[in-house]
Coordinates of C-alpha atoms in Angstrom, one line a residue:
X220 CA 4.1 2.0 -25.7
X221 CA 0.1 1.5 -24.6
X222 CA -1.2 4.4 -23.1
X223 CA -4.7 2.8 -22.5
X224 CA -4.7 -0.2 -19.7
X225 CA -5.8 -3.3 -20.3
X226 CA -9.7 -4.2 -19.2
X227 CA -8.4 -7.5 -18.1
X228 CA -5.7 -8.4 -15.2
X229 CA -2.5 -9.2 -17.0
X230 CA -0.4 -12.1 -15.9
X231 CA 1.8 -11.4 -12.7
X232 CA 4.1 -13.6 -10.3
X233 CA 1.3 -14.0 -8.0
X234 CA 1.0 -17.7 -8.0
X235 CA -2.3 -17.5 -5.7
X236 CA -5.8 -15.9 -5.9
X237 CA -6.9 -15.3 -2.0
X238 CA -10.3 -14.5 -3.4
X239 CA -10.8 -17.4 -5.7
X240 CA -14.0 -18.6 -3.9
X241 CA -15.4 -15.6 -5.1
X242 CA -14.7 -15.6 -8.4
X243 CA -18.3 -17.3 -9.4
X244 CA -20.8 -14.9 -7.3
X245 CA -21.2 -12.8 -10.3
X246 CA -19.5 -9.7 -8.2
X247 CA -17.7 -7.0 -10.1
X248 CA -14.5 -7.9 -12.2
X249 CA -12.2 -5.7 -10.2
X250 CA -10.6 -6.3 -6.4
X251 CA -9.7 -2.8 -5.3
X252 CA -10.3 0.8 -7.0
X253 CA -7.7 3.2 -6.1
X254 CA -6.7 6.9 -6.9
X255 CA -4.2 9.1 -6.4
X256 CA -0.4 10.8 -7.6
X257 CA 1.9 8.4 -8.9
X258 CA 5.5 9.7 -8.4
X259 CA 8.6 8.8 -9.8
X260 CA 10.4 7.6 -6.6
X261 CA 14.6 8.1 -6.4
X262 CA 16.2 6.2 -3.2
X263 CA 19.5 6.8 -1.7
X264 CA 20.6 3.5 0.8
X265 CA 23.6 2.8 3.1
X266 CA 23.5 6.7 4.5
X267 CA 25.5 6.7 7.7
X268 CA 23.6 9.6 9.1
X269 CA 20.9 12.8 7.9
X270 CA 22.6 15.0 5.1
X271 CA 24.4 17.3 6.9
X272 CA 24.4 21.4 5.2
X273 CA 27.2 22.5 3.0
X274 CA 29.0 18.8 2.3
X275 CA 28.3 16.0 -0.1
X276 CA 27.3 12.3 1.0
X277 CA 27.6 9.1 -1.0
X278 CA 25.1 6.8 -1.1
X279 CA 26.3 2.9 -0.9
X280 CA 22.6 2.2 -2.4
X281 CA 20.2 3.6 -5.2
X282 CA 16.7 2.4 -6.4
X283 CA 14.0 3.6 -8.8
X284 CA 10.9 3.0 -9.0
X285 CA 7.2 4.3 -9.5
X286 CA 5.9 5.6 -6.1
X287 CA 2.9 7.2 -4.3
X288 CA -0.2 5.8 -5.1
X289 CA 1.8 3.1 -6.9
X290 CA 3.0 1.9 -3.7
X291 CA -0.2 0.4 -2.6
X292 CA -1.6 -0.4 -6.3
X293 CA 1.3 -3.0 -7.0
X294 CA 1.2 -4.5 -3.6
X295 CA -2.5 -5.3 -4.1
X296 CA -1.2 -6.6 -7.4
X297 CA 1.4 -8.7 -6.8
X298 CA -0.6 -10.7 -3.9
X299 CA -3.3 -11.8 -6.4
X300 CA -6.2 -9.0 -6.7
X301 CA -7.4 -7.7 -9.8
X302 CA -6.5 -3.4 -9.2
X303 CA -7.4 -0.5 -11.1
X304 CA -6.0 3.1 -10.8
X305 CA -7.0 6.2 -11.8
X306 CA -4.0 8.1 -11.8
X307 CA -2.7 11.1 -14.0
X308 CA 0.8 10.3 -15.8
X309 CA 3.2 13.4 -17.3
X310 CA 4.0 12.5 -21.5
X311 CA 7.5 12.5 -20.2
X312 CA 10.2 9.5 -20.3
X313 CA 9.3 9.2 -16.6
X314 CA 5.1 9.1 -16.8
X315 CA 6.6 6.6 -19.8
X316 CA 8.3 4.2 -17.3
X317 CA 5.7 4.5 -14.7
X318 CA 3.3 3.4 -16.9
X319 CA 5.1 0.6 -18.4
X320 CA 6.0 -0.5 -15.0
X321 CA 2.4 -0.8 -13.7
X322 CA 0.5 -1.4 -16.6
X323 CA 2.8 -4.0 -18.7
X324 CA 5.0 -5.4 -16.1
X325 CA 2.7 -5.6 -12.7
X326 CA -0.8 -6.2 -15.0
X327 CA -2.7 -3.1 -13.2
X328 CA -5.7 -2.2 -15.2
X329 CA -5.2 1.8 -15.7
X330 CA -8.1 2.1 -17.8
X331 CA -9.3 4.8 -15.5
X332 CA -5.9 6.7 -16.2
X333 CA -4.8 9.4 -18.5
X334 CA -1.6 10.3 -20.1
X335 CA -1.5 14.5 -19.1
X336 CA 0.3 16.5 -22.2
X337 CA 2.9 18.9 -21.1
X338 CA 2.7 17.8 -17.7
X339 CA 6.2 16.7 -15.9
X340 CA 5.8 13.3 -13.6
X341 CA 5.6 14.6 -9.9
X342 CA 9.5 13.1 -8.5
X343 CA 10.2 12.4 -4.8
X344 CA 13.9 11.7 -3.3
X345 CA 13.7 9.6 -0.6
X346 CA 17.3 9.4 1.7
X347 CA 16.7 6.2 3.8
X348 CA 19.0 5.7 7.3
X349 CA 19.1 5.1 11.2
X350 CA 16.0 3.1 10.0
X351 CA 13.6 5.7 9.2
X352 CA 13.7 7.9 6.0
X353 CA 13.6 11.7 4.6
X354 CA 11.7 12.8 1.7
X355 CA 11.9 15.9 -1.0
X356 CA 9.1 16.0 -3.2
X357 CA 8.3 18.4 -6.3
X358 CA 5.4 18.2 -8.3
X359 CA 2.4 20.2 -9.7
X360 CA -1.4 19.5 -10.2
X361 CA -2.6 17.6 -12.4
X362 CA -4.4 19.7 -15.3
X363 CA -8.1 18.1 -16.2
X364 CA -9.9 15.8 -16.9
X365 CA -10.5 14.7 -13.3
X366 CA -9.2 11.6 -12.8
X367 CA -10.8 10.6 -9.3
X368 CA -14.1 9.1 -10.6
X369 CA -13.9 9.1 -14.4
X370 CA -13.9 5.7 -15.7
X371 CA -14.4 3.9 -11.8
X372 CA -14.7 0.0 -12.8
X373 CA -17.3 -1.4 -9.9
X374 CA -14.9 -3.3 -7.4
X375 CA -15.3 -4.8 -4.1
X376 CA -13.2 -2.9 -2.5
X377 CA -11.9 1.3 -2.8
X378 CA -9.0 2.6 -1.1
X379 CA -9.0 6.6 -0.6
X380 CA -6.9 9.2 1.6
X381 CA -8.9 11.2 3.6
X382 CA -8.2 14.9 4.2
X383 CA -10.0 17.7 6.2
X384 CA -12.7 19.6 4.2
X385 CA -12.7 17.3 1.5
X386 CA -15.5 15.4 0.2
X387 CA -15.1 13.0 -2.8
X388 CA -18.1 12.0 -4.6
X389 CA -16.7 8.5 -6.1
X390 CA -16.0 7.4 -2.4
X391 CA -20.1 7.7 -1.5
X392 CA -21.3 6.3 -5.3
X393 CA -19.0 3.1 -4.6
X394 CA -20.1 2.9 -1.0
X395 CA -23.9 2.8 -2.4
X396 CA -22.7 0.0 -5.1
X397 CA -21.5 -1.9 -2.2
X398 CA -18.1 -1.7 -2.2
X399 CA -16.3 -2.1 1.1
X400 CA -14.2 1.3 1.3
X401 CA -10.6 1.0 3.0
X402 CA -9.2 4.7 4.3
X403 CA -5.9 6.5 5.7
X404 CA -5.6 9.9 6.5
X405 CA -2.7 12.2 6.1
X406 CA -1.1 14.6 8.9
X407 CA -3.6 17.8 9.5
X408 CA -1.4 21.0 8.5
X409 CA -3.8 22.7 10.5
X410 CA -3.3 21.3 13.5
X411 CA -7.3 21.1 14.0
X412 CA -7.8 17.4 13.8
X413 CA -11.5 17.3 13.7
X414 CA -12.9 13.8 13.1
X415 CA -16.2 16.1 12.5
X416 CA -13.7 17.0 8.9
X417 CA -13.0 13.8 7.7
X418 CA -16.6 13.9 5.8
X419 CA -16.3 10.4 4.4
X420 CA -15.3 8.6 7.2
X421 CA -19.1 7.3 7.5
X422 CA -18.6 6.0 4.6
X423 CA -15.6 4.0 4.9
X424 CA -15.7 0.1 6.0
X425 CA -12.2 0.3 6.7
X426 CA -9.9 3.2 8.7
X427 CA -6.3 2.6 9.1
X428 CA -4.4 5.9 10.5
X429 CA -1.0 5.3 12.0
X430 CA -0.3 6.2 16.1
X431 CA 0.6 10.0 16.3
X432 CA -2.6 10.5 13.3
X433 CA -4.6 8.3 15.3
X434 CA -4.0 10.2 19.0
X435 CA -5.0 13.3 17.2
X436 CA -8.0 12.7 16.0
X437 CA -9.5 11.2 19.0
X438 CA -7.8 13.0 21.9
X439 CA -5.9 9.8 23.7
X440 CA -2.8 9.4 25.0
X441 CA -1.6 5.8 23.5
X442 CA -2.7 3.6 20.1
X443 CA -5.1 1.4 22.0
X444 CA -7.5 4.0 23.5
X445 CA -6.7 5.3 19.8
X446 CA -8.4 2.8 18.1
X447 CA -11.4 1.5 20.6
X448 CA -12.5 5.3 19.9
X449 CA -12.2 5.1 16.8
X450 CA -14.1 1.7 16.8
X451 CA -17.3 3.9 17.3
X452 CA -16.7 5.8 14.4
X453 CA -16.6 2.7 11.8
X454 CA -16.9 -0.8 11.7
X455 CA -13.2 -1.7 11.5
X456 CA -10.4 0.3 12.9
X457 CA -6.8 -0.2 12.6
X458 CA -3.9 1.9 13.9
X459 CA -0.7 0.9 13.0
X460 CA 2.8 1.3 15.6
X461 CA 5.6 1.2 13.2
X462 CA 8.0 -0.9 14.8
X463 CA 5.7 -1.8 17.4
X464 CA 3.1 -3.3 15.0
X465 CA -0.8 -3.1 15.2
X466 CA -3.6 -2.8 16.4
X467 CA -7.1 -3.5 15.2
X468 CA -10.6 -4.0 16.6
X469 CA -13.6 -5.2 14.3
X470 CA -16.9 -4.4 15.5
X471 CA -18.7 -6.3 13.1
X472 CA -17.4 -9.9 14.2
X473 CA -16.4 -8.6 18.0
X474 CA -12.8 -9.5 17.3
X475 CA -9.8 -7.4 18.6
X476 CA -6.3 -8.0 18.1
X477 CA -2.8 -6.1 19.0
X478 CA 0.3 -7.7 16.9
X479 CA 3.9 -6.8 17.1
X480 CA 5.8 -6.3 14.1
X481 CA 8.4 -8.7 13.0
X482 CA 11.6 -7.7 13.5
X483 CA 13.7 -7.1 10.6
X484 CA 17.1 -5.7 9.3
X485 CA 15.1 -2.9 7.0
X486 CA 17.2 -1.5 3.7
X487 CA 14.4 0.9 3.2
X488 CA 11.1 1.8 4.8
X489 CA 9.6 3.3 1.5
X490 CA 6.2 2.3 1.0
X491 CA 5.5 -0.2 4.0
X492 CA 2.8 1.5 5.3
X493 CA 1.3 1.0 1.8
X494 CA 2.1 -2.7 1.5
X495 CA 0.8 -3.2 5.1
X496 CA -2.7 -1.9 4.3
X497 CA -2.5 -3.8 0.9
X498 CA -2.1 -7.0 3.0
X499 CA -5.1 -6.0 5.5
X500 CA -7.3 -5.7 2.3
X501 CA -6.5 -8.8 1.0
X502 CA -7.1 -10.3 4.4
X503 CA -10.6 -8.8 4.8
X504 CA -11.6 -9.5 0.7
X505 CA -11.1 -13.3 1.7
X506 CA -12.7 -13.7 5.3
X507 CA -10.0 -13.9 7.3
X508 CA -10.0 -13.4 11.1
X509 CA -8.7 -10.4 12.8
X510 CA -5.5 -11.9 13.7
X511 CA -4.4 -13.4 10.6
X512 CA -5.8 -10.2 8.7
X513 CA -3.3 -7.9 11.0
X514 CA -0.4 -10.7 10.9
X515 CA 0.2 -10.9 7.8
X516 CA -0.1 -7.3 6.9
X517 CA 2.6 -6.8 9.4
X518 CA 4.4 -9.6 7.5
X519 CA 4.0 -7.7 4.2
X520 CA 5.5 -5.0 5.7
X521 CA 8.4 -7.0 7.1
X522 CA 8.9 -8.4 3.8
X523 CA 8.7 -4.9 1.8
X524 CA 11.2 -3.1 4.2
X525 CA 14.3 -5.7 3.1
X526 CA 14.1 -4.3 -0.4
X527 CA 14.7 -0.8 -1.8
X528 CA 11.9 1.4 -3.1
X529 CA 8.0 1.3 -2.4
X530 CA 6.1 -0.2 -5.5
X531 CA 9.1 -2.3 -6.3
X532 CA 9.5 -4.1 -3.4
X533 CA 5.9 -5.1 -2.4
X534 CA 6.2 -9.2 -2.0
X535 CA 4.3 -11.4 -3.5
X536 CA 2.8 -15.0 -2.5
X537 CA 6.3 -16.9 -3.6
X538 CA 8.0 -14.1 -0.8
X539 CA 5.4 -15.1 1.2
X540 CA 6.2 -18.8 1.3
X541 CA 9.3 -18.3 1.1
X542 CA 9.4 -16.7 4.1
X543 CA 7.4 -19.7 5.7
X544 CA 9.2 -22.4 4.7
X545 CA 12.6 -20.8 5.8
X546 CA 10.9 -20.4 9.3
X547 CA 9.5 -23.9 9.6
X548 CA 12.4 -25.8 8.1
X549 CA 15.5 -23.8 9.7
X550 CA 13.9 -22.1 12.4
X551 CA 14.7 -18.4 13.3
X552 CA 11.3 -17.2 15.0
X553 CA 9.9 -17.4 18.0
X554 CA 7.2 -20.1 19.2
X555 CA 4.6 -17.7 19.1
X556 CA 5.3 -16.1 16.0
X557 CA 5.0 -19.7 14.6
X558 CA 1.9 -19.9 16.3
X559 CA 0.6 -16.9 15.0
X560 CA 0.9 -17.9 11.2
X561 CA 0.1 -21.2 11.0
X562 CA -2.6 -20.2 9.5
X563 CA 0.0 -19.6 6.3
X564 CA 0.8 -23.5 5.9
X565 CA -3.0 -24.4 4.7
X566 CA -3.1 -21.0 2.4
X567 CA 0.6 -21.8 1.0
X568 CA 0.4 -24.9 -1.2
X569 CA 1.7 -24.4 -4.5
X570 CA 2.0 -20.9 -3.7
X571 CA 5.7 -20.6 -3.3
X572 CA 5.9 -21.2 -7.5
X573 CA 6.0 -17.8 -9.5
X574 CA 8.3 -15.6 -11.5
X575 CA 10.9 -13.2 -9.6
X576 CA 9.7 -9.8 -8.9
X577 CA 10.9 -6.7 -10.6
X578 CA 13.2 -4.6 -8.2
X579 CA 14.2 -1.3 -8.1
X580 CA 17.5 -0.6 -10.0
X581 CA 19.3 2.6 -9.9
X582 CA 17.8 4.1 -13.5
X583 CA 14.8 3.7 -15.0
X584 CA 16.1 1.9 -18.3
X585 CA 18.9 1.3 -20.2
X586 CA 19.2 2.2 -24.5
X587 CA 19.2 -0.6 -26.1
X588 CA 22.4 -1.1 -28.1

């Protein structure tokens, strides 16, 4: 097995590059720059109801994959840009697979990465039903070298988590390189939720909290006060609705836009916060408008939820036209949700070719006999 990524983009299933018209301005080599925990994710499917104390419950579904930061770094992937991660990985069979997985098999370039000796791969169980989900996580630090900016390839793009109190020195270096800086923020343990904290918002291009995150931090009582008041804090804001979709205002072209979600039968909503911002990246790399940028992030999402896992069941371009030619040739949506990606039929030509995507199946490898 490699334990160094590869400096180039390895071949992947995407069948389309949404950024090829900027492939000759001489701009860095990589899309997106990303950092964080990858975690070995377990999920249980088909639950009837929440564990319940002092019985056992059978799961009708499993699924493995690599989670956590993974999550967002194999979206980006699998719909065309060229992703590094700087990401810590345990010497154990696990850190072994989720290396394999994102390196070999999705072509991310983890040259920024190190393999940690003696360190065990962080593991989350994830119990998915009534449509939402219930995590149990166990992990430790990672031990040094520092993984956050060591190594960062220039991209055009960097996606970071925010937290309170916490100021990250790569997120201000790639901001002065140019490079447009995409940003969520995790739930405030102390109940503070100071935007005054967050000391790289500034810096960010980008800032996609979810609803109840969003509220918080700027005092309102629904997602669309949410996110014009947080409009004035940087130049694109985005607060996503769950079920109830998104919605986005971008100060820097005027636009504003408030989508609902597709509705879907989800197996699994591991990860589709993940895949959605990966689809609003992708969006905003290649020019799109508002609306397109926020539909088809909610369409990622839509996508992602049918599948089990997070990494594992990002879509990519042949889902995606998939997904479009179904709905134009056999109908099943609504007149304005065909209005509202049209804009797919002059992006999808050719795209729908591609080999399948790697799923999540319930281990992590069989011995080979």
């Amino acid at each position: 097995m490699s334990t160094t990524g590869s400096a180039q983009p390895a071949p992947t299933s995407a069948a389309l590059d949404p950024l090829s018209a900027l492939r000759d301005d001489g701009g860095p080599e990589q899309d997106v720059f990303l950092t964080g925990t990858v975690f070995l994710d377990i999920i249980f499917t088909g639950l009837d109801h929440a564990p319940v104390r002092g019985t056992e419950s059978w799961a009708r579904g499993m699924g493995s994959s690599p989670g956590g930061v993974a999550n967002m770094a194999t979206a980006l992937r699998r719909l065309g840009l060229r992703t590094s991660l700087a990401a810590a990985f345990g010497d154990d069979v696990y850190g072994d697979y989720c290396w394999e997985s994102l390196a070999d098999s999705e072509g991310i370039d983890l040259g920024p990465s190190h393999r940690a000796k003696g360190w065990h791969s962080p593991v989350t169980v994830s119990m998915a039903y009534e449509g939402e989900r219930t995590m149990v996580s166990h992990g430790h630090e990672a031990p040094a070298p520092c993984v956050r900016s060591a190594g960062r390839p220039r991209s055009r793009a960097c996606f970071t988590d925010l937290a309170p109190g916490r100021l990250e020195s790569w997120v201000r270096e790639a901001h002065d390189e140019g490079s447009k800086i995409f940003a969520d923020v995790g739930w405030d343990d102390t109940g503070a939720w100071d935007p005054d904290t967050l000391a790289d918002l500034s810096y960010c291009h980008a800032f996609l909290p979810n609803a109840a995150e969003a509220q918080h931090y700027t005092r309102t009582g629904s997602p669309e006060e949410a996110v014009r008041a947080l409009a004035e804090l940087v130049p694109i804001a985005v607060v996503t609705k769950g079920s109830g979709g998104a919605v986005a205002v971008d100060s820097l072209t005027g636009e504003s836009a408030d989508l609902p979600a597709l509705p879907v039968e989800a197996l699994d909503p591991t990860g589709a916060g993940d895949v959605f911002v990966a689809g609003f990246i992708t969006g905003t790399l290649a020019g799109w408008p508002l609306t397109d940028r926020l539909a088809f992030a909610n369409l990622t999402a839509a996508l992602s939820v049918q599948h089990f896992g997070g990494s594992l069941s990002a879509p990519g371009w042949p889902e995606v036209a998939a997904w479009w030619q179904y709905a134009t040739r056999c109908g099943g949506q609504s007149e304005d949700v065909m209005r509202r990606y049209a804009f797919l039929s002059d992006l999808l030509p050719g795209a729908n070719r591609g080999s399948a995507l790697r799923r999540a199946t319930p281990t992590i490898g069989f011995r080979a006999t």
